[in-house]
mmCIF file of C-alpha atoms in Angstrom:
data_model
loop_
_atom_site.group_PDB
_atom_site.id
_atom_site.type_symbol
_atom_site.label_atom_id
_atom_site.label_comp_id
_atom_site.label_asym_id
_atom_site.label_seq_id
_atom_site.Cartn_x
_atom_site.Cartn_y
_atom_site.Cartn_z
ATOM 1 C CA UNK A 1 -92.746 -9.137 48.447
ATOM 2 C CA UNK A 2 -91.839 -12.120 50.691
ATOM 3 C CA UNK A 3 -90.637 -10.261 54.001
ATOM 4 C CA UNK A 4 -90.406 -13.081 56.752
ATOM 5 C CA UNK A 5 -87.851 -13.289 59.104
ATOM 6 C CA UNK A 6 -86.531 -14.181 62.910
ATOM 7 C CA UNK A 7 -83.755 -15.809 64.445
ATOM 8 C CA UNK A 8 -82.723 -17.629 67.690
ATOM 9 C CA UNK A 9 -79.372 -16.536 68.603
ATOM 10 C CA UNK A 10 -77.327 -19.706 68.856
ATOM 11 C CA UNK A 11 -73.956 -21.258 67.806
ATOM 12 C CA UNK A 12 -74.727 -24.721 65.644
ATOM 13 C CA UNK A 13 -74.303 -27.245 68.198
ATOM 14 C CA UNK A 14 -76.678 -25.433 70.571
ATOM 15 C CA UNK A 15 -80.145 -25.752 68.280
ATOM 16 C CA UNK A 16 -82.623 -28.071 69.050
ATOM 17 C CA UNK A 17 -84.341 -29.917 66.124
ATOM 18 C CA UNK A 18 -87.355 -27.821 67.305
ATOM 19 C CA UNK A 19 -85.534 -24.287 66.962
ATOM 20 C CA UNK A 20 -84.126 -25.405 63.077
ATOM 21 C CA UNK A 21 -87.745 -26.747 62.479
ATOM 22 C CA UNK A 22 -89.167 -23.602 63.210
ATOM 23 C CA UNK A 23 -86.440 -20.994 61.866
ATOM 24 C CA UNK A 24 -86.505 -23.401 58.656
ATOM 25 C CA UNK A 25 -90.214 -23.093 58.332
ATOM 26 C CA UNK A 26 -89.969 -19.349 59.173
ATOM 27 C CA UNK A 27 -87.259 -17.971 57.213
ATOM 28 C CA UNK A 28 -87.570 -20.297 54.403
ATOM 29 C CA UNK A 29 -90.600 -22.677 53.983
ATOM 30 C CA UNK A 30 -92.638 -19.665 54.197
ATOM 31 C CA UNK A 31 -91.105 -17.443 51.280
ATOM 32 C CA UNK A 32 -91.244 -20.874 48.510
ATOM 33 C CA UNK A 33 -95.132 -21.408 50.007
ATOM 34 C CA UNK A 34 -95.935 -18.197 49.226
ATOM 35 C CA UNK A 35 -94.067 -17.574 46.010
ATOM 36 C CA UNK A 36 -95.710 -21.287 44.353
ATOM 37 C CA UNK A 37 -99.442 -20.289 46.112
ATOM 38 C CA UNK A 38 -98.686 -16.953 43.787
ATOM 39 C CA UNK A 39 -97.618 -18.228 40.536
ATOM 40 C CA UNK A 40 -100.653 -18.561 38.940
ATOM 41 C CA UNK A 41 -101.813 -15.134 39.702
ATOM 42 C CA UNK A 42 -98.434 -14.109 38.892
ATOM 43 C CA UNK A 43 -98.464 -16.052 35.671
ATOM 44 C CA UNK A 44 -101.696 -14.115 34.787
ATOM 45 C CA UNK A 45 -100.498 -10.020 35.192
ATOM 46 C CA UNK A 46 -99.286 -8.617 32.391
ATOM 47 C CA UNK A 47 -95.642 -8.339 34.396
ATOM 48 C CA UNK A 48 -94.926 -9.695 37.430
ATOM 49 C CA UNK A 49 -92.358 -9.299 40.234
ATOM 50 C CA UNK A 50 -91.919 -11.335 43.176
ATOM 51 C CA UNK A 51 -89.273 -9.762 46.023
ATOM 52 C CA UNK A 52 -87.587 -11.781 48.542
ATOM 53 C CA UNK A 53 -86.127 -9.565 51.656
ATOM 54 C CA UNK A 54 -83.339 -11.962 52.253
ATOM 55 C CA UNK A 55 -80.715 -10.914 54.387
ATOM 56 C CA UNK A 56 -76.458 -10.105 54.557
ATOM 57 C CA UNK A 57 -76.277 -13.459 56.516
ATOM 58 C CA UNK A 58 -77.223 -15.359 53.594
ATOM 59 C CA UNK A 59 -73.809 -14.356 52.233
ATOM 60 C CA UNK A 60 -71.786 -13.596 55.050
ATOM 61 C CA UNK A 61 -71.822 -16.105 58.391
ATOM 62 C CA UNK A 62 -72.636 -14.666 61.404
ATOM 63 C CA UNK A 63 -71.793 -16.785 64.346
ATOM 64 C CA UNK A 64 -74.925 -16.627 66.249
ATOM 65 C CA UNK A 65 -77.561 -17.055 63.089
ATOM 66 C CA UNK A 66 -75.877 -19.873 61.440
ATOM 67 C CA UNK A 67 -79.475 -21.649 60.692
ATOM 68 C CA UNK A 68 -80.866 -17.954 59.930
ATOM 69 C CA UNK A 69 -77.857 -17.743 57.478
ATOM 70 C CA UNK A 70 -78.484 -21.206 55.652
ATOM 71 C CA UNK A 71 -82.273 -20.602 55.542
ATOM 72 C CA UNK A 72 -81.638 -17.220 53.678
ATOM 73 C CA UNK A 73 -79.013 -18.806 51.493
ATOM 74 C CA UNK A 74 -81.261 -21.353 50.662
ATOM 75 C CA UNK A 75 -84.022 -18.362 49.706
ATOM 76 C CA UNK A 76 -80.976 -16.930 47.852
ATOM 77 C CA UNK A 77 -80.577 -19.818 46.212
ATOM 78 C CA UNK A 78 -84.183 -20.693 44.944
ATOM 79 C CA UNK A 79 -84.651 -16.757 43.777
ATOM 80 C CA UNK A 80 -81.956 -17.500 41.756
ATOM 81 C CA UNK A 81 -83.411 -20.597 40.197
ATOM 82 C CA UNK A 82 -87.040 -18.768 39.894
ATOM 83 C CA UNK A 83 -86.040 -16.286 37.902
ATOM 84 C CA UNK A 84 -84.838 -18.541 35.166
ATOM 85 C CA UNK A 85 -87.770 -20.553 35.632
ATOM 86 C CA UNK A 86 -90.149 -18.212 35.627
ATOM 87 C CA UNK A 87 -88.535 -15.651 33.244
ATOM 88 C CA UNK A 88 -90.851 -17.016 30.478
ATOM 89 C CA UNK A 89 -94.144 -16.767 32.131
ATOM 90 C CA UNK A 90 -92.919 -12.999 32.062
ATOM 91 C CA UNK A 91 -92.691 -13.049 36.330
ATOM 92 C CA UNK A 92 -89.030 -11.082 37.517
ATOM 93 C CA UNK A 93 -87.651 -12.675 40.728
ATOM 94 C CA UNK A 94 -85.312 -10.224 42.612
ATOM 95 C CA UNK A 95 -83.437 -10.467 46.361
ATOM 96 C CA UNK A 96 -82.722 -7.909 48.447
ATOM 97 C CA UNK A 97 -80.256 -8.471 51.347
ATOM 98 C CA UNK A 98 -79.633 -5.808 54.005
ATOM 99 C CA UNK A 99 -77.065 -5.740 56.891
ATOM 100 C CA UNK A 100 -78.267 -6.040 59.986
ATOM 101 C CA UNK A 101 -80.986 -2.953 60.583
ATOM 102 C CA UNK A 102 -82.553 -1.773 64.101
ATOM 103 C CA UNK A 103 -85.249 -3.218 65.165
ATOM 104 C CA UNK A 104 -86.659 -4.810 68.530
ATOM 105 C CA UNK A 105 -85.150 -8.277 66.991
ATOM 106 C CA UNK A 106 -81.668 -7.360 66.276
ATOM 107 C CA UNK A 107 -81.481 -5.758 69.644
ATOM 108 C CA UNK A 108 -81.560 -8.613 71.796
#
C-alpha cells in the first residue's frame, strides 16, 4: 500500500520550484519508487496487490493543492498503466481516492 501524502497550500503562481520539487517527489516520485523497488518481490507471490491511497484532488481541482492535485493525477495515471502492465506477472494495481478526511494536515 503506497500511502504518501502532503501539500503546501498555494494557488499555481505562488510555488517555488523548491515547493513543486518537493510535493512532486513526495506525492508522486515516492509511490513509482516504491512500486518498481517492489516488483520483483511482487512478481514472485503467488498474487499480488499493490494499493495507491491517491486522493479526490486527483480528479477534482482544488484551488489551493493544484500541484497536490497533478501529482495524484499523475499516480492515477501510472496505476492505471500498471495494472495492464503488470496484469500478466499476476500483480493487481488498485487506487483509492478519498475526499478530504481530518487530520492535523487538512486542518491548517
Amino acid at each position: 500500500i503506497n500511502n504518501v501524502g502532503t501539500n503546501i497550500g498555494k494557488t499555481v503562481t505562488d510555488y517555488t520550484a523548491e515547493d513543486v520539487s518537493f510535493l512532486t517527489s513526495t506525492n508522486f516520485e515516492s509511490a513509482y519508487n516504491i512500486s518498481v523497488l517492489a516488483h520483483p518481490l511482487l512478481k514472485a507471490s503467488a498474487a499480488a496487490s499493490v494499493v495507491f491511497i491517491s486522493s479526490i484532488v486527483g480528479a477534482l481541482p482544488i484551488w489551493t493543492a493544484p500541484i497536490l492535485g497533478a501529482n495524484k493525477g499523475a499516480m492515477n495515471h501510472l496505476a492505471k498503466f500498471l495494472a495492464c502492465d503488470w496484469a500478466g506477472d499476476n500483480i493487481r494495481v488498485n487506487v483509492v481516492a478519498p475526499a478530504v478526511i481530518k487530520t492535523p494536515l487538512s486542518q491548517r
